Amino acid sequence: MSKSVLITGGSRGIGAATAVYFARKGYKVAITYNKSLYAAKAMKETMALNGCEFIAIPCDVKNPTQVESAVRQTVSAFGSLDVMVNNAGIALQKLITDTTDDDWQNILSTNLSGVFYGCRSAAKVMVNQKSGSIVNISSIWGVSGASMEVAYSATKSGIIGLTKALAKELGPSGIRVNCIAPGVIDTEMNSNLDIADFAALADDTPLGRIGAAEEVASAIFYLADDASFVTGQVLNTDGGIL
Ligand code: NDP
């Protein structure tokens, strides 16, 4: 029987590429979307072309009830939840002195609470199944810290701590929990960067270029599905930048 995956923020960017990657590997795929209804509808057509069983669920990851419901809808549609990818996230580039309380609460609740709710909801199902795998999406800035991205870096560091702790808690139930720390990836999240910014970032990267969403998707799949004796790890997917 084919396995199932739920990917938060699967309407665009890394999440959408991950959905397609898992579909091509024979998974049944559920994604959540928040604002991008039309992108989610377009994903439905892409998945049909890949012969994939697919559902798209509206869900704001800041809301624990909606996240819990997304997990329940996935299990009810597919019969199990084999892989949970907590990918949804937002960026914020500001000096700490310009970062408002609202900025801080918004990025904290989206990037860190969203991952916490996803892990908690998935854990309830996976502990009963006595199997499953969770992959959380952090960032290289969560590993090293980035100037003018203090709030973002803090949320992404939090995801690493959460991942390592949860791997210890869920290991005895046969559930693996890992984390990807992408470098600079070509998605709408970086649409504020111009050609000169991209050239400078590529220059700082040993592989001499920025990454593609599909390259992060393959690393996510590796941790989620292939890496059966790997848990509590952070895999930098960054062209060697760190
Ligand atoms: P995009 O901006 O391209 O896509 C973000 C995704 O997150 C969208 O699907 C969006 O859904 C969803 N999302 C945002 N806020 C919410 C919310 N409140 N509730 C539910 N979904 C939400 O970003 P990327 O694909 O580039 O990023 C994906 C992840 O990878 C993020 O966690 C990001 O921090 C991380 N990352 C990205 C890097 C990069 O260089 N691109 C580098 C390092 C890490 P919708 O459009 O429907 O609202």
mmCIF file of C-alpha atoms and ligand atoms in Angstrom:
data_model
loop_
_atom_site.group_PDB
_atom_site.id
_atom_site.type_symbol
_atom_site.label_atom_id
_atom_site.label_comp_id
_atom_site.label_asym_id
_atom_site.label_seq_id
_atom_site.Cartn_x
_atom_site.Cartn_y
_atom_site.Cartn_z
ATOM 1 C CA MET A 1 0.000 0.000 0.000
ATOM 2 C CA SER A 2 1.364 3.425 -0.871
ATOM 3 C CA LYS A 3 2.382 5.755 1.935
ATOM 4 C CA SER A 4 0.966 9.178 2.713
ATOM 5 C CA VAL A 5 2.532 12.563 3.379
ATOM 6 C CA LEU A 6 1.148 15.857 4.681
ATOM 7 C CA ILE A 7 3.124 18.967 3.734
ATOM 8 C CA THR A 8 2.266 22.317 5.313
ATOM 9 C CA GLY A 9 2.669 25.275 2.953
ATOM 10 C CA GLY A 10 2.542 22.996 -0.073
ATOM 11 C CA SER A 11 0.998 25.568 -2.383
ATOM 12 C CA ARG A 12 4.247 27.235 -3.459
ATOM 13 C CA GLY A 13 8.034 27.068 -3.359
ATOM 14 C CA ILE A 14 9.793 24.284 -1.455
ATOM 15 C CA GLY A 15 6.496 22.799 -0.223
ATOM 16 C CA ALA A 16 5.046 22.508 -3.744
ATOM 17 C CA ALA A 17 8.280 20.966 -5.102
ATOM 18 C CA THR A 18 8.224 18.502 -2.192
ATOM 19 C CA ALA A 19 4.625 17.535 -2.960
ATOM 20 C CA VAL A 20 5.553 16.748 -6.576
ATOM 21 C CA TYR A 21 8.679 14.842 -5.480
ATOM 22 C CA PHE A 22 6.716 12.592 -3.084
ATOM 23 C CA ALA A 23 3.991 12.068 -5.708
ATOM 24 C CA ARG A 24 6.599 10.828 -8.187
ATOM 25 C CA LYS A 25 7.822 8.396 -5.510
ATOM 26 C CA GLY A 26 4.312 6.925 -5.296
ATOM 27 C CA TYR A 27 3.053 8.698 -2.175
ATOM 28 C CA LYS A 28 -0.498 9.881 -1.552
ATOM 29 C CA VAL A 29 -0.066 13.607 -0.954
ATOM 30 C CA ALA A 30 -1.925 16.144 1.196
ATOM 31 C CA ILE A 31 -0.873 19.778 1.250
ATOM 32 C CA THR A 32 -2.070 22.734 3.237
ATOM 33 C CA TYR A 33 -2.354 26.233 1.852
ATOM 34 C CA ASN A 34 -3.215 29.498 3.543
ATOM 35 C CA LYS A 35 -3.557 32.420 1.108
ATOM 36 C CA SER A 36 -2.682 30.718 -2.202
ATOM 37 C CA LEU A 37 -5.986 29.103 -3.155
ATOM 38 C CA TYR A 38 -5.253 29.349 -6.897
ATOM 39 C CA ALA A 39 -1.789 27.838 -6.538
ATOM 40 C CA ALA A 40 -3.334 24.987 -4.520
ATOM 41 C CA LYS A 41 -5.882 24.423 -7.317
ATOM 42 C CA ALA A 42 -3.048 24.349 -9.872
ATOM 43 C CA MET A 43 -1.275 21.761 -7.712
ATOM 44 C CA LYS A 44 -4.341 19.542 -8.040
ATOM 45 C CA GLU A 45 -3.864 19.447 -11.813
ATOM 46 C CA THR A 46 -0.117 18.782 -11.504
ATOM 47 C CA MET A 47 -0.769 15.914 -9.116
ATOM 48 C CA ALA A 48 -3.432 14.410 -11.378
ATOM 49 C CA LEU A 49 -0.849 14.383 -14.190
ATOM 50 C CA ASN A 50 1.427 12.417 -11.842
ATOM 51 C CA GLY A 51 -1.406 9.951 -11.135
ATOM 52 C CA CYS A 52 -1.315 10.916 -7.471
ATOM 53 C CA GLU A 53 -4.073 10.720 -4.856
ATOM 54 C CA PHE A 54 -4.118 14.305 -3.615
ATOM 55 C CA ILE A 55 -5.964 16.657 -1.286
ATOM 56 C CA ALA A 56 -5.399 20.362 -0.588
ATOM 57 C CA ILE A 57 -6.533 21.607 2.814
ATOM 58 C CA PRO A 58 -6.976 25.259 3.823
ATOM 59 C CA CYS A 59 -5.035 25.802 7.046
ATOM 60 C CA ASP A 60 -3.353 28.653 8.846
ATOM 61 C CA VAL A 61 -0.521 27.016 10.790
ATOM 62 C CA LYS A 62 -0.812 29.702 13.468
ATOM 63 C CA ASN A 63 -4.110 28.058 14.447
ATOM 64 C CA PRO A 64 -3.686 24.754 16.358
ATOM 65 C CA THR A 65 -7.274 23.644 15.668
ATOM 66 C CA GLN A 66 -6.791 24.038 11.913
ATOM 67 C CA VAL A 67 -3.494 22.124 12.010
ATOM 68 C CA GLU A 68 -5.086 19.301 14.018
ATOM 69 C CA SER A 69 -7.938 19.218 11.511
ATOM 70 C CA ALA A 70 -5.516 19.043 8.549
ATOM 71 C CA VAL A 71 -3.875 15.986 10.101
ATOM 72 C CA ARG A 72 -7.279 14.394 10.783
ATOM 73 C CA GLN A 73 -8.437 15.052 7.192
ATOM 74 C CA THR A 74 -5.251 13.453 5.837
ATOM 75 C CA VAL A 75 -5.718 10.313 7.934
ATOM 76 C CA SER A 76 -9.362 10.113 7.020
ATOM 77 C CA ALA A 77 -8.604 10.476 3.265
ATOM 78 C CA PHE A 78 -5.562 8.167 3.123
ATOM 79 C CA GLY A 79 -5.910 5.849 6.143
ATOM 80 C CA SER A 80 -2.562 6.788 7.722
ATOM 81 C CA LEU A 81 -0.018 9.552 8.146
ATOM 82 C CA ASP A 82 3.406 8.178 7.283
ATOM 83 C CA VAL A 83 5.302 11.441 6.791
ATOM 84 C CA MET A 84 4.675 14.951 8.118
ATOM 85 C CA VAL A 85 6.657 17.827 6.592
ATOM 86 C CA ASN A 86 6.378 21.060 8.606
ATOM 87 C CA ASN A 87 7.424 23.486 5.902
ATOM 88 C CA ALA A 88 5.153 26.574 6.087
ATOM 89 C CA GLY A 89 7.054 29.680 7.053
ATOM 90 C CA ILE A 90 7.572 33.376 6.499
ATOM 91 C CA ALA A 91 10.663 35.596 6.323
ATOM 92 C CA LEU A 92 11.410 38.894 8.047
ATOM 93 C CA GLN A 93 14.380 41.131 7.303
ATOM 94 C CA LYS A 94 14.580 43.968 9.797
ATOM 95 C CA LEU A 95 16.952 45.375 12.370
ATOM 96 C CA ILE A 96 15.938 44.214 15.842
ATOM 97 C CA THR A 97 15.273 47.842 16.752
ATOM 98 C CA ASP A 98 12.715 48.078 13.908
ATOM 99 C CA THR A 99 11.039 44.756 14.723
ATOM 100 C CA THR A 100 7.647 45.441 16.313
ATOM 101 C CA ASP A 101 5.860 43.277 18.863
ATOM 102 C CA ASP A 102 3.404 42.312 16.107
ATOM 103 C CA ASP A 103 6.280 41.309 13.770
ATOM 104 C CA TRP A 104 7.758 39.150 16.516
ATOM 105 C CA GLN A 105 4.461 37.483 17.490
ATOM 106 C CA ASN A 106 3.573 36.862 13.843
ATOM 107 C CA ILE A 107 6.840 35.190 12.880
ATOM 108 C CA LEU A 108 7.030 33.247 16.135
ATOM 109 C CA SER A 109 3.511 31.890 15.789
ATOM 110 C CA THR A 110 3.903 31.051 12.090
ATOM 111 C CA ASN A 111 7.401 29.587 12.017
ATOM 112 C CA LEU A 112 7.805 28.029 15.457
ATOM 113 C CA SER A 113 4.307 27.485 16.893
ATOM 114 C CA GLY A 114 3.190 26.234 13.456
ATOM 115 C CA VAL A 115 5.886 23.555 13.526
ATOM 116 C CA PHE A 116 5.061 22.706 17.153
ATOM 117 C CA TYR A 117 1.349 22.253 16.318
ATOM 118 C CA GLY A 118 2.230 20.144 13.266
ATOM 119 C CA CYS A 119 4.536 17.904 15.291
ATOM 120 C CA ARG A 120 2.045 17.534 18.149
ATOM 121 C CA SER A 121 -0.865 16.639 15.863
ATOM 122 C CA ALA A 122 1.260 14.213 13.823
ATOM 123 C CA ALA A 123 2.709 12.611 16.971
ATOM 124 C CA LYS A 124 -0.774 11.694 18.244
ATOM 125 C CA VAL A 125 -1.433 9.722 15.055
ATOM 126 C CA MET A 126 2.062 8.287 14.636
ATOM 127 C CA VAL A 127 2.397 7.060 18.232
ATOM 128 C CA ASN A 128 -0.821 5.067 17.735
ATOM 129 C CA GLN A 129 0.513 3.737 14.415
ATOM 130 C CA LYS A 130 3.911 3.036 16.043
ATOM 131 C CA SER A 131 5.532 4.367 12.874
ATOM 132 C CA GLY A 132 6.097 7.597 11.026
ATOM 133 C CA SER A 133 8.608 10.226 10.178
ATOM 134 C CA ILE A 134 8.611 14.002 10.652
ATOM 135 C CA VAL A 135 10.777 16.501 8.763
ATOM 136 C CA ASN A 136 10.845 20.132 9.934
ATOM 137 C CA ILE A 137 12.158 22.948 7.767
ATOM 138 C CA SER A 138 14.590 25.231 9.543
ATOM 139 C CA SER A 139 17.224 27.391 7.773
ATOM 140 C CA ILE A 140 20.981 27.831 7.763
ATOM 141 C CA TRP A 141 20.245 31.086 9.620
ATOM 142 C CA GLY A 142 18.795 28.952 12.427
ATOM 143 C CA VAL A 143 22.197 27.254 12.627
ATOM 144 C CA SER A 144 24.483 30.260 12.260
ATOM 145 C CA GLY A 145 22.293 33.350 12.853
ATOM 146 C CA ALA A 146 21.875 36.171 10.318
ATOM 147 C CA SER A 147 22.218 39.892 10.795
ATOM 148 C CA MET A 148 18.911 41.756 10.278
ATOM 149 C CA GLU A 149 17.107 38.417 10.628
ATOM 150 C CA VAL A 150 17.204 38.024 14.396
ATOM 151 C CA ALA A 151 13.531 37.088 14.752
ATOM 152 C CA TYR A 152 13.645 34.711 11.757
ATOM 153 C CA SER A 153 16.892 33.120 12.976
ATOM 154 C CA ALA A 154 15.426 32.660 16.475
ATOM 155 C CA THR A 155 12.371 30.810 15.124
ATOM 156 C CA LYS A 156 14.552 28.609 12.942
ATOM 157 C CA SER A 157 16.923 27.810 15.849
ATOM 158 C CA GLY A 158 13.851 26.920 17.896
ATOM 159 C CA ILE A 159 12.857 24.396 15.240
ATOM 160 C CA ILE A 160 16.256 22.708 15.601
ATOM 161 C CA GLY A 161 15.871 22.418 19.387
ATOM 162 C CA LEU A 162 12.314 21.135 19.001
ATOM 163 C CA THR A 163 13.454 18.542 16.453
ATOM 164 C CA LYS A 164 16.283 17.185 18.591
ATOM 165 C CA ALA A 165 14.098 16.930 21.718
ATOM 166 C CA LEU A 166 11.184 15.333 19.878
ATOM 167 C CA ALA A 167 13.473 12.779 18.208
ATOM 168 C CA LYS A 168 14.416 11.564 21.706
ATOM 169 C CA GLU A 169 10.796 11.534 22.871
ATOM 170 C CA LEU A 170 9.383 9.679 19.844
ATOM 171 C CA GLY A 171 12.302 7.364 19.033
ATOM 172 C CA PRO A 172 11.029 4.613 21.359
ATOM 173 C CA SER A 173 7.734 4.648 19.404
ATOM 174 C CA GLY A 174 9.592 4.018 16.136
ATOM 175 C CA ILE A 175 9.135 7.585 14.889
ATOM 176 C CA ARG A 176 12.024 9.589 13.414
ATOM 177 C CA VAL A 177 12.209 13.393 13.571
ATOM 178 C CA ASN A 178 14.728 15.347 11.514
ATOM 179 C CA CYS A 179 15.327 18.808 10.210
ATOM 180 C CA ILE A 180 16.471 20.413 6.953
ATOM 181 C CA ALA A 181 18.383 23.692 7.023
ATOM 182 C CA PRO A 182 18.205 25.107 3.481
ATOM 183 C CA GLY A 183 20.590 27.772 2.231
ATOM 184 C CA VAL A 184 19.466 30.332 -0.344
ATOM 185 C CA ILE A 185 16.782 28.731 -2.512
ATOM 186 C CA ASP A 186 15.116 30.203 -5.583
ATOM 187 C CA THR A 187 11.521 30.743 -4.381
ATOM 188 C CA GLU A 188 9.143 33.669 -3.910
ATOM 189 C CA MET A 189 10.458 34.030 -0.363
ATOM 190 C CA ASN A 190 13.546 35.614 -1.941
ATOM 191 C CA SER A 191 11.659 37.759 -4.450
ATOM 192 C CA ASN A 192 12.917 40.879 -2.655
ATOM 193 C CA LEU A 193 16.472 40.084 -3.798
ATOM 194 C CA ASP A 194 17.765 41.538 -7.077
ATOM 195 C CA ILE A 195 20.208 40.052 -9.588
ATOM 196 C CA ALA A 196 23.202 41.606 -7.822
ATOM 197 C CA ASP A 197 22.081 40.120 -4.458
ATOM 198 C CA PHE A 198 21.719 36.668 -6.038
ATOM 199 C CA ALA A 199 25.148 36.982 -7.679
ATOM 200 C CA ALA A 200 26.735 37.913 -4.331
ATOM 201 C CA LEU A 201 25.029 35.002 -2.564
ATOM 202 C CA ALA A 202 26.079 32.590 -5.314
ATOM 203 C CA ASP A 203 29.617 33.901 -4.941
ATOM 204 C CA ASP A 204 29.579 33.084 -1.209
ATOM 205 C CA THR A 205 28.426 29.536 -1.940
ATOM 206 C CA PRO A 206 31.084 26.882 -2.639
ATOM 207 C CA LEU A 207 28.906 25.307 -5.336
ATOM 208 C CA GLY A 208 28.769 28.754 -6.967
ATOM 209 C CA ARG A 209 24.988 29.053 -7.273
ATOM 210 C CA ILE A 210 21.796 29.266 -5.267
ATOM 211 C CA GLY A 211 19.652 26.156 -4.826
ATOM 212 C CA ALA A 212 16.438 24.982 -6.466
ATOM 213 C CA ALA A 213 13.332 23.967 -4.511
ATOM 214 C CA GLU A 214 13.557 20.475 -6.044
ATOM 215 C CA GLU A 215 17.007 20.022 -4.475
ATOM 216 C CA VAL A 216 15.547 20.701 -1.036
ATOM 217 C CA ALA A 217 12.664 18.333 -1.835
ATOM 218 C CA SER A 218 15.069 15.468 -2.519
ATOM 219 C CA ALA A 219 16.852 16.089 0.808
ATOM 220 C CA ILE A 220 13.473 16.109 2.587
ATOM 221 C CA PHE A 221 12.581 12.805 0.927
ATOM 222 C CA TYR A 222 15.928 11.316 1.956
ATOM 223 C CA LEU A 223 15.347 12.135 5.634
ATOM 224 C CA ALA A 224 11.648 11.252 5.536
ATOM 225 C CA ASP A 225 11.829 7.950 3.727
ATOM 226 C CA ASP A 226 15.330 6.623 3.023
ATOM 227 C CA ALA A 227 17.270 7.464 6.170
ATOM 228 C CA SER A 228 15.870 4.705 8.375
ATOM 229 C CA PHE A 229 18.584 4.950 11.084
ATOM 230 C CA VAL A 230 18.785 8.755 11.162
ATOM 231 C CA THR A 231 16.913 10.812 13.758
ATOM 232 C CA GLY A 232 17.424 14.115 15.585
ATOM 233 C CA GLN A 233 19.651 15.434 12.796
ATOM 234 C CA VAL A 234 19.924 18.734 10.934
ATOM 235 C CA LEU A 235 20.856 18.393 7.260
ATOM 236 C CA ASN A 236 22.249 21.611 5.780
ATOM 237 C CA THR A 237 21.086 21.787 2.168
ATOM 238 C CA ASP A 238 23.019 24.870 1.217
ATOM 239 C CA GLY A 239 25.620 24.250 -1.489
ATOM 240 C CA GLY A 240 28.300 24.246 1.215
ATOM 241 C CA ILE A 241 27.710 27.822 2.441
ATOM 242 C CA LEU A 242 28.053 26.850 6.151
HETATM 243 P P1 NDP B 1 7.489 30.590 -0.060
HETATM 244 O O1 NDP B 1 7.287 31.984 0.422
HETATM 245 O O2 NDP B 1 7.735 30.336 -1.489
HETATM 246 O O3 NDP B 1 6.246 29.670 0.419
HETATM 247 C C1 NDP B 1 5.828 29.727 1.752
HETATM 248 C C2 NDP B 1 4.751 28.694 1.989
HETATM 249 O O4 NDP B 1 4.361 28.775 3.368
HETATM 250 C C3 NDP B 1 3.509 28.962 1.153
HETATM 251 O O5 NDP B 1 2.993 27.729 0.723
HETATM 252 C C4 NDP B 1 2.552 29.626 2.140
HETATM 253 O O6 NDP B 1 1.201 29.325 1.906
HETATM 254 C C5 NDP B 1 2.947 28.958 3.440
HETATM 255 N N1 NDP B 1 2.574 29.766 4.606
HETATM 256 C C6 NDP B 1 3.059 30.965 4.996
HETATM 257 N N2 NDP B 1 2.407 31.394 6.109
HETATM 258 C C7 NDP B 1 1.489 30.425 6.414
HETATM 259 C C8 NDP B 1 0.528 30.269 7.448
HETATM 260 N N3 NDP B 1 0.337 31.193 8.412
HETATM 261 N N4 NDP B 1 -0.210 29.148 7.452
HETATM 262 C C9 NDP B 1 -0.053 28.208 6.502
HETATM 263 N N5 NDP B 1 0.825 28.299 5.491
HETATM 264 C C10 NDP B 1 1.596 29.408 5.452
HETATM 265 O O7 NDP B 1 8.685 30.041 0.843
HETATM 266 P P2 NDP B 1 9.733 28.850 0.600
HETATM 267 O O8 NDP B 1 9.128 27.770 -0.160
HETATM 268 O O9 NDP B 1 10.987 29.471 0.147
HETATM 269 O O10 NDP B 1 9.961 28.416 2.125
HETATM 270 C C11 NDP B 1 9.463 27.215 2.662
HETATM 271 C C12 NDP B 1 10.163 26.989 3.992
HETATM 272 O O11 NDP B 1 11.576 26.911 3.767
HETATM 273 C C13 NDP B 1 9.956 28.124 5.005
HETATM 274 O O12 NDP B 1 9.808 27.581 6.294
HETATM 275 C C14 NDP B 1 11.249 28.906 4.905
HETATM 276 O O13 NDP B 1 11.544 29.612 6.082
HETATM 277 C C15 NDP B 1 12.245 27.796 4.633
HETATM 278 N N6 NDP B 1 13.479 28.269 4.021
HETATM 279 C C16 NDP B 1 13.471 28.873 2.773
HETATM 280 C C17 NDP B 1 14.656 29.323 2.228
HETATM 281 C C18 NDP B 1 14.726 30.008 0.905
HETATM 282 O O14 NDP B 1 15.812 30.540 0.565
HETATM 283 N N7 NDP B 1 13.655 30.032 0.110
HETATM 284 C C19 NDP B 1 15.928 29.178 2.947
HETATM 285 C C20 NDP B 1 15.801 28.539 4.223
HETATM 286 C C21 NDP B 1 14.626 28.092 4.725
HETATM 287 P P3 NDP B 1 0.180 30.370 1.175
HETATM 288 O O15 NDP B 1 0.917 30.959 0.000
HETATM 289 O O16 NDP B 1 -0.967 29.509 0.802
HETATM 290 O O17 NDP B 1 -0.195 31.408 2.197
#
